[in-house]
Amino acid sequence: MNITAIFLRLAEGMSRSVLIFALTLALSLPLGLFVSFGRMSKWAPFACLGEAKSAVLRKIAGFKPISFIVKVYISIMRGTPLMLQIMVVYFGPWYIFGIKISNAYQFSAVIIAFAINYAAYFAEIYRGGIEAMPKGQYEAAEVLGYRKGQAFIKIILPQVVKHILPAVTNEVITLVKDTSLAFVIAYAEMFTVAKQIAAKESSVMPFVGAAVFYYVFNLIVAVAMEKAENRLAYYQ
Amino acid sequence: MNEKTILEMRNIEKRFDELEVLKDISLTVNQGEVLAIIGPSGSGKSTLLRCATLLETIDAGYLGYLGNKVAETGENGRAQYVSKAELRKTRSYFGLVFQNFNLFPHYSVLKNVIDAPMNVQKRGKGEAVAKARGLLAKMGLEDKADSYPYQLSGGQQQRVSIVRALAMEPQILFFDEPTSALDPELTGEVLKVIRKLAEEHMTMVIVTHEMAFARAVADRVIFMDGGVIVEQGAPEDVLGNPKEERTKQFLARYSEEQ
């Protein structure tokens, strides 16, 4: 196998890695926002028990089910390896529910696992940004008559985005490298392909190619994110 | 003088958990009137303002604007508010100027001023911009339209926030310690602007620590302490010749500090 042939096969893997990357971001960035809303939910269905004498009842009064469920979800997503989560999403339907899985499900499983994992991380970043917003911004919008949703989209979110961009960049860069984890269910992304060729050809060249690919990919990500930060640097 | 009542508050009560912040407060503000509210920290004056501007809910009592009920004690003894749609309408009656301005940092000065008229009141851009430029010029800010808030001094930011409130054409304007975040040099330029509005008979309620200013600009001064109105009347009476012991103490301590 000559260098060109190796490169062509690697390129095929690259396009799959890029696809995982792009789809994961497209799904997890908005999903994370909804997860963060759930995490910040103040809905307490038993709040009427707040005046109760018993300490146990008062504890129940403060119970926020949505926030609690989302907290558990985030805790699992952050507390277990993504590699394991990909396996659970892929093999779970068969082992747990006896549903026969097709080959076509392989790619979907990768995307689902990545999206729900990254949404958990993004959610906590969003929450940090949203909770750090001065209360006065909400109040100024409220007094001016903005609807809640309008105020969030026009006033709060643009400022939050500016503040969380560096933290998001961190996650996005990690995601580029994490795409290699799709190998665990034999999805032929970049690194899987590189390993296959390396074993067959007894050469380290494919790994060198892989290293260059990840580095250049992340360089592009870092430059793009810096551009975005600069575009938002027009105010303080 | 037109005696149309803009704001009416009757027997307002408000508590935070165990702490009674407002105890049976009643006050009315008529059109064209300038009311100054003074009092020590924790006297409830800011909470009163926040209740009037719907940033806090009252526990009991009556709150109304222009003769329309906004909240009133119901049969269960707790204040019942009108529908969300009516509350939105109520918000169009008043404007609020905050102590720390709360301008939107990602918007230029002009956008800060025109965004709510365009997106809340659905006015045309041309109309909103013309109105905004007129108000900015009046406040000596005509050359700042394209600046961002962080590029302005505190006094300029506060004047922009006054313009932002005025652009909504409110019936009444509330000020929550508008100069407390400013150094003395910048305080003057903001007070000058408020004085100008008073001369135009803008209806205003001003929570302030500036006694000389209150005396010069207010038609009526209210002294609050411990969640009640201790004394009220013409500024020269309340500030110059107070009847209540508590008011005298406050003013005496205040002039010592000055």
Coordinates of C-alpha atoms in Angstrom, one line a residue:
Chain A
M1 CA 0.0 0.0 0.0
N2 CA 1.5 3.3 -1.0
I3 CA 1.2 6.6 0.8
T4 CA -1.6 7.8 -1.5
A5 CA -3.7 4.7 -0.8
I6 CA -3.1 5.1 3.0
F7 CA -4.1 8.7 2.8
L8 CA -7.2 8.0 0.8
R9 CA -8.4 5.4 3.4
L10 CA -7.5 7.8 6.2
A11 CA -9.5 10.5 4.5
E12 CA -12.6 8.3 4.6
G13 CA -12.2 7.9 8.3
M14 CA -11.6 11.6 8.7
S15 CA -14.9 12.5 7.0
R16 CA -16.6 10.2 9.5
S17 CA -14.9 11.8 12.4
V18 CA -15.8 15.2 11.1
L19 CA -19.4 14.0 10.7
I20 CA -19.6 12.8 14.4
F21 CA -18.1 16.1 15.5
A22 CA -20.5 18.3 13.5
L23 CA -23.7 16.3 14.4
T24 CA -22.7 16.1 18.0
L25 CA -22.3 19.9 18.2
A26 CA -25.5 20.6 16.2
L27 CA -27.5 18.4 18.7
S28 CA -25.8 18.9 22.0
L29 CA -25.4 22.7 22.0
P30 CA -29.2 23.3 21.8
L31 CA -30.0 20.2 23.9
G32 CA -27.7 21.4 26.6
L33 CA -29.7 24.6 26.9
F34 CA -32.8 22.7 27.7
V35 CA -31.0 20.5 30.1
S36 CA -29.7 23.6 31.9
F37 CA -33.3 24.9 32.1
G38 CA -34.3 21.6 33.7
R39 CA -31.3 21.8 36.1
M40 CA -32.4 25.3 37.1
S41 CA -36.1 24.4 37.3
K42 CA -37.7 25.6 40.6
W43 CA -40.8 23.6 40.2
A44 CA -41.7 22.2 43.6
P45 CA -45.0 20.4 43.5
F46 CA -45.2 19.9 47.3
A47 CA -44.3 23.5 48.1
C48 CA -47.6 23.8 50.0
L49 CA -46.0 21.7 52.8
G50 CA -43.5 24.5 53.4
E51 CA -45.3 25.7 56.5
A52 CA -45.5 22.2 58.0
K53 CA -44.2 21.5 61.5
S54 CA -42.4 18.3 60.7
A55 CA -38.9 18.7 59.3
V56 CA -39.3 15.8 57.0
L57 CA -42.4 17.4 55.4
R58 CA -40.6 20.7 55.0
K59 CA -37.8 18.8 53.2
I60 CA -40.3 17.3 50.8
A61 CA -41.7 20.8 50.2
G62 CA -38.4 21.9 48.9
F63 CA -38.1 18.9 46.6
K64 CA -37.7 19.9 42.9
P65 CA -38.3 16.8 40.8
I66 CA -37.2 18.1 37.4
S67 CA -34.0 19.6 38.8
F68 CA -33.3 16.4 40.7
I69 CA -33.8 14.1 37.7
V70 CA -31.6 16.3 35.5
K71 CA -29.0 16.4 38.3
V72 CA -28.9 12.5 38.3
Y73 CA -28.6 12.5 34.5
I74 CA -25.7 15.0 34.5
S75 CA -24.0 13.0 37.3
I76 CA -24.2 9.8 35.3
M77 CA -23.0 11.4 32.1
R78 CA -20.1 13.0 33.8
G79 CA -19.4 10.1 36.2
T80 CA -19.0 7.3 33.7
P81 CA -16.7 6.9 30.6
L82 CA -18.1 8.1 27.3
M83 CA -16.8 4.8 25.9
L84 CA -19.1 2.8 28.2
Q85 CA -22.0 5.1 27.3
I86 CA -21.5 4.4 23.6
M87 CA -21.6 0.7 24.3
V88 CA -24.8 1.0 26.4
V89 CA -26.6 3.0 23.8
Y90 CA -25.5 0.6 21.1
F91 CA -26.0 -2.8 22.8
G92 CA -28.6 -1.7 25.3
P93 CA -31.7 -2.1 23.1
W94 CA -30.7 -5.7 22.5
Y95 CA -29.6 -6.7 26.0
I96 CA -32.2 -4.8 27.9
F97 CA -35.2 -4.9 25.6
G98 CA -34.4 -7.7 23.2
I99 CA -34.8 -5.4 20.2
K100 CA -32.7 -6.6 17.3
I101 CA -30.3 -3.9 16.2
S102 CA -29.3 -3.4 12.6
N103 CA -25.9 -2.2 11.3
A104 CA -27.5 1.1 10.4
Y105 CA -28.0 1.7 14.1
Q106 CA -24.3 1.8 14.7
F107 CA -23.9 5.4 13.5
S108 CA -27.1 6.6 15.2
A109 CA -25.8 5.0 18.5
V110 CA -22.6 6.9 18.2
I111 CA -24.4 10.2 17.6
I112 CA -27.0 9.7 20.4
A113 CA -24.3 8.8 22.9
F114 CA -22.1 11.7 22.0
A115 CA -25.0 14.2 22.0
I116 CA -26.5 13.2 25.4
N117 CA -23.0 13.1 26.9
Y118 CA -21.9 16.5 25.6
A119 CA -25.3 18.1 26.4
A120 CA -24.7 17.4 30.0
Y121 CA -21.3 19.2 30.0
F122 CA -22.7 22.1 28.0
A123 CA -25.7 22.3 30.3
E124 CA -23.5 23.0 33.3
I125 CA -21.5 25.6 31.3
Y126 CA -24.7 27.3 30.3
R127 CA -26.0 27.2 33.9
G128 CA -22.8 28.8 35.2
G129 CA -23.2 31.6 32.6
I130 CA -26.9 32.2 33.2
E131 CA -26.6 32.2 37.0
A132 CA -23.7 34.7 36.8
M133 CA -25.9 37.2 35.0
P134 CA -26.7 40.2 37.2
K135 CA -30.3 40.2 38.4
G136 CA -30.5 43.8 37.3
Q137 CA -30.5 42.8 33.6
Y138 CA -33.6 40.7 34.1
E139 CA -35.3 43.5 36.1
A140 CA -34.5 46.2 33.6
A141 CA -36.0 44.0 30.9
E142 CA -39.0 43.2 33.0
V143 CA -39.7 46.8 33.8
L144 CA -39.4 47.8 30.1
G145 CA -42.1 45.2 29.4
Y146 CA -40.2 42.5 27.6
R147 CA -41.8 39.1 27.8
K148 CA -39.7 36.5 29.6
G149 CA -38.7 34.6 26.5
Q150 CA -38.0 37.8 24.6
A151 CA -35.8 39.0 27.4
F152 CA -33.9 35.8 27.6
I153 CA -33.2 35.6 23.8
K154 CA -32.4 39.3 23.3
I155 CA -30.9 40.4 26.5
I156 CA -29.6 37.5 28.5
L157 CA -28.4 34.8 26.0
P158 CA -26.1 37.1 23.9
Q159 CA -24.2 38.1 27.1
V160 CA -24.1 34.5 28.4
V161 CA -22.6 33.3 25.1
K162 CA -19.8 35.8 25.3
H163 CA -18.9 34.8 28.9
I164 CA -19.0 31.0 28.3
L165 CA -17.2 30.9 25.0
P166 CA -13.8 30.0 26.5
A167 CA -15.3 27.1 28.4
V168 CA -17.2 25.9 25.4
T169 CA -14.0 26.0 23.3
N170 CA -12.5 23.6 25.8
E171 CA -15.3 21.1 25.4
V172 CA -15.3 21.4 21.6
I173 CA -11.6 20.6 21.5
T174 CA -12.1 17.6 23.7
L175 CA -14.9 16.5 21.4
V176 CA -12.5 16.4 18.4
K177 CA -10.3 13.9 20.2
D178 CA -13.2 12.0 21.8
T179 CA -14.6 11.2 18.3
S180 CA -12.0 8.4 18.3
L181 CA -14.0 6.6 21.0
A182 CA -16.5 5.5 18.4
F183 CA -14.1 2.7 17.7
V184 CA -15.5 0.8 20.7
I185 CA -18.5 -0.3 18.6
A186 CA -16.3 -0.8 15.5
Y187 CA -17.5 2.4 13.8
A188 CA -14.8 3.2 11.3
E189 CA -13.8 6.7 12.3
M190 CA -10.4 8.1 11.7
F191 CA -8.5 6.4 14.5
T192 CA -10.0 3.0 13.9
V193 CA -8.9 3.2 10.3
A194 CA -5.4 4.3 11.2
K195 CA -5.1 1.3 13.6
Q196 CA -6.3 -1.1 10.9
I197 CA -3.8 0.1 8.3
A198 CA -1.0 0.3 10.8
A199 CA -1.6 -3.4 11.8
K200 CA -1.8 -4.5 8.2
E201 CA 1.1 -2.6 6.9
S202 CA 3.3 -2.8 10.0
S203 CA 3.9 1.0 9.7
V204 CA 3.5 3.9 12.1
M205 CA 2.8 6.3 9.2
P206 CA -1.0 6.0 9.7
F207 CA -0.6 7.2 13.3
V208 CA 1.5 10.1 12.3
G209 CA -1.2 11.0 9.8
A210 CA -3.8 10.7 12.6
A211 CA -1.9 12.9 14.9
V212 CA -1.5 15.6 12.2
F213 CA -5.2 15.3 11.5
Y214 CA -6.3 15.8 15.1
Y215 CA -3.9 18.6 15.6
V216 CA -4.9 20.5 12.5
F217 CA -8.6 20.0 13.2
N218 CA -8.2 21.4 16.6
L219 CA -6.1 24.3 15.3
I220 CA -9.0 25.2 13.0
V221 CA -11.4 24.9 15.9
A222 CA -9.3 27.1 18.2
V223 CA -8.8 29.8 15.5
A224 CA -12.5 29.8 14.7
M225 CA -13.5 30.1 18.4
E226 CA -11.0 32.9 18.8
K227 CA -12.5 34.7 15.9
A228 CA -15.9 34.3 17.5
E229 CA -14.6 35.7 20.8
N230 CA -13.1 38.7 19.0
R231 CA -16.4 39.3 17.3
L232 CA -18.0 39.6 20.7
A233 CA -15.3 41.7 22.1
Y234 CA -17.0 45.0 21.0
Y235 CA -18.4 45.4 24.5
Q236 CA -17.4 44.6 28.1
Chain B
M1 CA -53.1 71.8 38.9
N2 CA -54.5 68.7 37.5
E3 CA -55.5 66.3 40.3
K4 CA -55.5 63.1 38.2
T5 CA -54.2 60.2 40.4
I6 CA -51.4 58.3 38.7
L7 CA -50.3 55.9 41.5
E8 CA -52.4 54.8 44.4
M9 CA -51.2 52.5 47.2
R10 CA -53.4 51.7 50.2
N11 CA -52.5 49.8 53.3
I12 CA -49.6 48.0 51.6
E13 CA -48.0 45.2 53.6
K14 CA -44.9 43.3 52.6
R15 CA -42.8 40.8 54.6
F16 CA -39.7 38.7 53.8
D17 CA -40.3 35.6 55.9
E18 CA -40.4 36.9 59.4
L19 CA -39.3 40.4 58.6
E20 CA -42.1 43.0 58.1
V21 CA -40.7 45.4 55.6
L22 CA -43.7 47.5 54.8
K23 CA -46.4 48.0 57.5
D24 CA -49.6 49.5 56.3
I25 CA -48.2 52.0 53.8
S26 CA -50.6 54.3 52.0
L27 CA -49.6 57.0 49.4
T28 CA -51.0 58.5 46.3
V29 CA -49.1 60.3 43.6
N30 CA -50.9 62.8 41.4
Q31 CA -50.1 63.9 37.9
G32 CA -47.2 66.3 37.7
E33 CA -46.2 65.7 41.3
V34 CA -42.6 65.1 42.4
L35 CA -42.4 62.9 45.4
A36 CA -39.1 62.3 47.3
I37 CA -38.8 59.4 49.7
I38 CA -36.0 59.6 52.3
G39 CA -35.1 57.4 55.2
P40 CA -32.3 55.2 56.6
S41 CA -31.2 52.0 55.0
G42 CA -33.6 49.1 55.7
S43 CA -36.5 51.5 56.2
G44 CA -38.4 49.9 53.3
K45 CA -38.2 52.7 50.8
S46 CA -36.6 50.7 48.1
T47 CA -39.0 47.8 48.7
L48 CA -41.9 50.2 48.4
L49 CA -40.5 51.3 45.0
R50 CA -40.0 47.6 43.9
C51 CA -43.6 46.8 44.9
A52 CA -44.9 49.8 42.9
T53 CA -42.9 48.7 39.9
L54 CA -44.0 45.1 40.2
L55 CA -40.5 43.7 40.9
E56 CA -41.9 42.5 44.2
T57 CA -45.4 41.4 45.0
I58 CA -47.3 42.9 47.9
D59 CA -48.8 40.6 50.6
A60 CA -51.8 42.8 51.3
G61 CA -53.3 46.1 50.4
Y62 CA -54.4 47.9 47.2
L63 CA -52.2 48.9 44.3
G64 CA -53.5 50.8 41.4
Y65 CA -52.4 52.9 38.4
L66 CA -54.6 55.6 36.7
G67 CA -57.6 54.3 38.6
N68 CA -57.1 50.7 37.4
K69 CA -56.6 48.0 40.0
V70 CA -53.4 46.1 39.8
A71 CA -53.6 44.2 43.1
E72 CA -55.9 44.1 46.0
T73 CA -56.4 42.0 49.2
G74 CA -58.7 39.1 48.3
E75 CA -61.1 37.2 50.5
N76 CA -58.3 34.9 51.8
G77 CA -56.5 38.0 53.1
R78 CA -53.7 37.9 50.6
A79 CA -53.2 40.3 47.7
Q80 CA -54.6 39.1 44.4
Y81 CA -53.0 40.4 41.2
V82 CA -54.8 41.1 37.9
S83 CA -54.1 38.9 34.8
K84 CA -50.6 38.7 33.2
A85 CA -52.0 40.7 30.2
E86 CA -53.2 43.5 32.4
L87 CA -49.9 43.5 34.3
R88 CA -48.1 44.0 31.0
K89 CA -50.3 46.9 30.3
T90 CA -49.6 48.3 33.7
R91 CA -45.9 48.2 33.1
S92 CA -46.4 50.6 30.2
Y93 CA -47.6 53.2 32.7
F94 CA -44.3 53.5 34.5
G95 CA -40.6 53.6 34.1
L96 CA -37.8 52.8 36.6
V97 CA -34.3 54.2 36.8
F98 CA -32.0 51.9 38.8
Q99 CA -29.2 52.7 41.2
N100 CA -26.7 50.9 39.0
F101 CA -28.2 51.8 35.6
N102 CA -28.7 48.3 34.3
L103 CA -28.1 49.3 30.8
F104 CA -27.8 46.4 28.3
P105 CA -24.0 46.2 27.7
H106 CA -24.2 44.4 24.4
Y107 CA -26.4 47.2 22.9
S108 CA -25.2 50.6 21.7
V109 CA -26.7 53.6 23.5
L110 CA -29.2 54.1 20.6
K111 CA -30.2 50.4 20.6
N112 CA -30.6 50.5 24.4
V113 CA -33.1 53.3 23.9
I114 CA -35.0 52.1 20.9
D115 CA -35.2 48.4 21.4
A116 CA -38.1 48.3 23.9
P117 CA -40.2 50.9 22.0
M118 CA -39.8 48.8 18.9
N119 CA -40.1 45.3 20.3
V120 CA -42.4 45.9 23.2
Q121 CA -44.5 48.7 22.0
K122 CA -44.2 47.7 18.3
R123 CA -43.4 51.2 17.1
G124 CA -41.7 51.8 13.8
K125 CA -37.9 52.2 13.7
G126 CA -38.0 55.7 12.2
E127 CA -40.3 56.9 14.9
A128 CA -38.3 55.2 17.7
V129 CA -35.0 56.5 16.4
A130 CA -36.3 60.1 16.0
K131 CA -37.7 60.0 19.5
A132 CA -34.5 58.5 21.0
R133 CA -32.2 61.1 19.2
G134 CA -34.4 63.9 20.5
L135 CA -34.2 62.7 24.1
L136 CA -30.5 62.0 23.9
A137 CA -29.9 65.5 22.6
K138 CA -32.0 66.9 25.4
M139 CA -29.8 65.1 27.9
G140 CA -26.6 66.3 26.2
L141 CA -25.8 62.8 24.9
E142 CA -26.3 63.4 21.1
D143 CA -22.8 62.4 20.3
K144 CA -23.0 59.1 22.3
A145 CA -25.7 57.3 20.3
D146 CA -23.2 54.9 18.8
S147 CA -21.1 54.3 22.0
Y148 CA -21.5 51.3 24.2
P149 CA -22.3 51.6 27.9
Y150 CA -18.8 50.6 29.0
Q151 CA -17.4 53.6 27.1
L152 CA -19.4 56.1 29.2
S153 CA -19.0 57.6 32.6
G154 CA -21.4 56.6 35.3
G155 CA -23.2 59.9 35.0
Q156 CA -23.6 59.4 31.3
Q157 CA -24.8 55.9 31.8
Q158 CA -27.4 57.0 34.2
R159 CA -28.6 59.7 31.9
V160 CA -28.9 57.1 29.1
S161 CA -31.0 54.9 31.4
I162 CA -33.2 57.9 32.1
V163 CA -33.6 58.4 28.3
R164 CA -34.3 54.7 28.0
A165 CA -37.2 54.9 30.5
L166 CA -38.5 58.2 28.9
A167 CA -38.6 56.7 25.4
M168 CA -41.4 54.4 26.6
E169 CA -43.4 57.5 27.4
P170 CA -44.4 56.5 30.9
Q171 CA -47.0 58.3 33.0
I172 CA -44.7 58.2 36.0
L173 CA -41.0 57.7 36.5
F174 CA -39.5 56.0 39.5
F175 CA -35.9 56.6 40.6
D176 CA -34.2 54.1 43.0
E177 CA -31.3 56.1 44.5
P178 CA -30.2 57.3 41.1
T179 CA -27.0 58.9 42.2
S180 CA -25.8 56.5 44.9
A181 CA -23.4 54.7 42.6
L182 CA -21.9 58.0 41.4
D183 CA -19.1 60.1 42.8
P184 CA -20.1 63.7 43.8
E185 CA -18.8 65.2 40.6
L186 CA -21.1 63.0 38.4
T187 CA -24.0 63.2 40.8
G188 CA -24.6 66.8 39.8
E189 CA -25.2 66.1 36.1
V190 CA -27.8 63.5 36.8
L191 CA -29.6 65.7 39.4
K192 CA -29.6 68.5 36.8
V193 CA -31.4 66.2 34.3
I194 CA -34.0 65.1 36.9
R195 CA -34.6 68.7 37.9
K196 CA -35.2 69.5 34.2
L197 CA -37.8 66.8 34.1
A198 CA -39.5 68.2 37.2
E199 CA -39.7 71.6 35.6
E200 CA -41.6 69.9 32.7
H201 CA -44.0 68.5 35.3
M202 CA -43.0 64.9 34.8
T203 CA -44.6 62.8 37.5
M204 CA -41.8 61.3 39.6
V205 CA -41.1 59.3 42.7
I206 CA -37.5 59.6 43.8
V207 CA -35.9 57.5 46.5
T208 CA -32.8 59.5 47.4
H209 CA -30.2 60.4 50.0
E210 CA -29.6 63.8 48.5
M211 CA -31.4 66.0 51.0
A212 CA -30.6 69.3 49.3
F213 CA -31.8 67.9 46.0
A214 CA -35.0 66.6 47.6
R215 CA -35.7 70.0 49.1
A216 CA -35.1 71.8 45.8
V217 CA -37.0 69.5 43.5
A218 CA -39.7 67.7 45.4
D219 CA -43.3 68.9 45.9
R220 CA -43.7 66.5 48.8
V221 CA -41.2 64.5 50.9
I222 CA -41.9 61.3 52.7
F223 CA -39.7 60.1 55.6
M224 CA -39.8 56.4 56.1
D225 CA -38.4 54.3 58.9
G226 CA -39.0 50.7 60.0
G227 CA -41.5 50.1 57.3
V228 CA -43.9 52.9 58.1
I229 CA -44.3 56.5 56.8
V230 CA -43.2 58.5 59.8
E231 CA -43.8 61.9 58.4
Q232 CA -44.7 63.6 55.1
G233 CA -45.4 67.0 53.8
A234 CA -43.8 69.9 52.0
P235 CA -40.0 69.6 51.8
E236 CA -39.4 72.8 53.9
D237 CA -41.6 71.3 56.7
V238 CA -40.3 67.7 56.7
L239 CA -36.6 68.6 56.1
G240 CA -36.6 72.1 57.6
N241 CA -38.9 71.8 60.5
P242 CA -39.7 68.1 61.2
K243 CA -42.3 67.3 63.8
E244 CA -41.5 63.7 64.6
E245 CA -38.5 62.9 66.9
R246 CA -37.4 60.1 64.6
T247 CA -37.2 62.5 61.6
K248 CA -35.2 65.0 63.6
Q249 CA -32.7 62.3 64.7
F250 CA -32.3 61.1 61.1
L251 CA -31.7 64.6 59.7
A252 CA -29.4 65.5 62.6
R253 CA -27.2 62.5 62.0
Y254 CA -27.4 63.1 58.3
S255 CA -26.1 66.6 58.5
E256 CA -23.3 65.5 60.8
E257 CA -22.1 63.1 58.2
Q258 CA -22.2 65.7 55.4

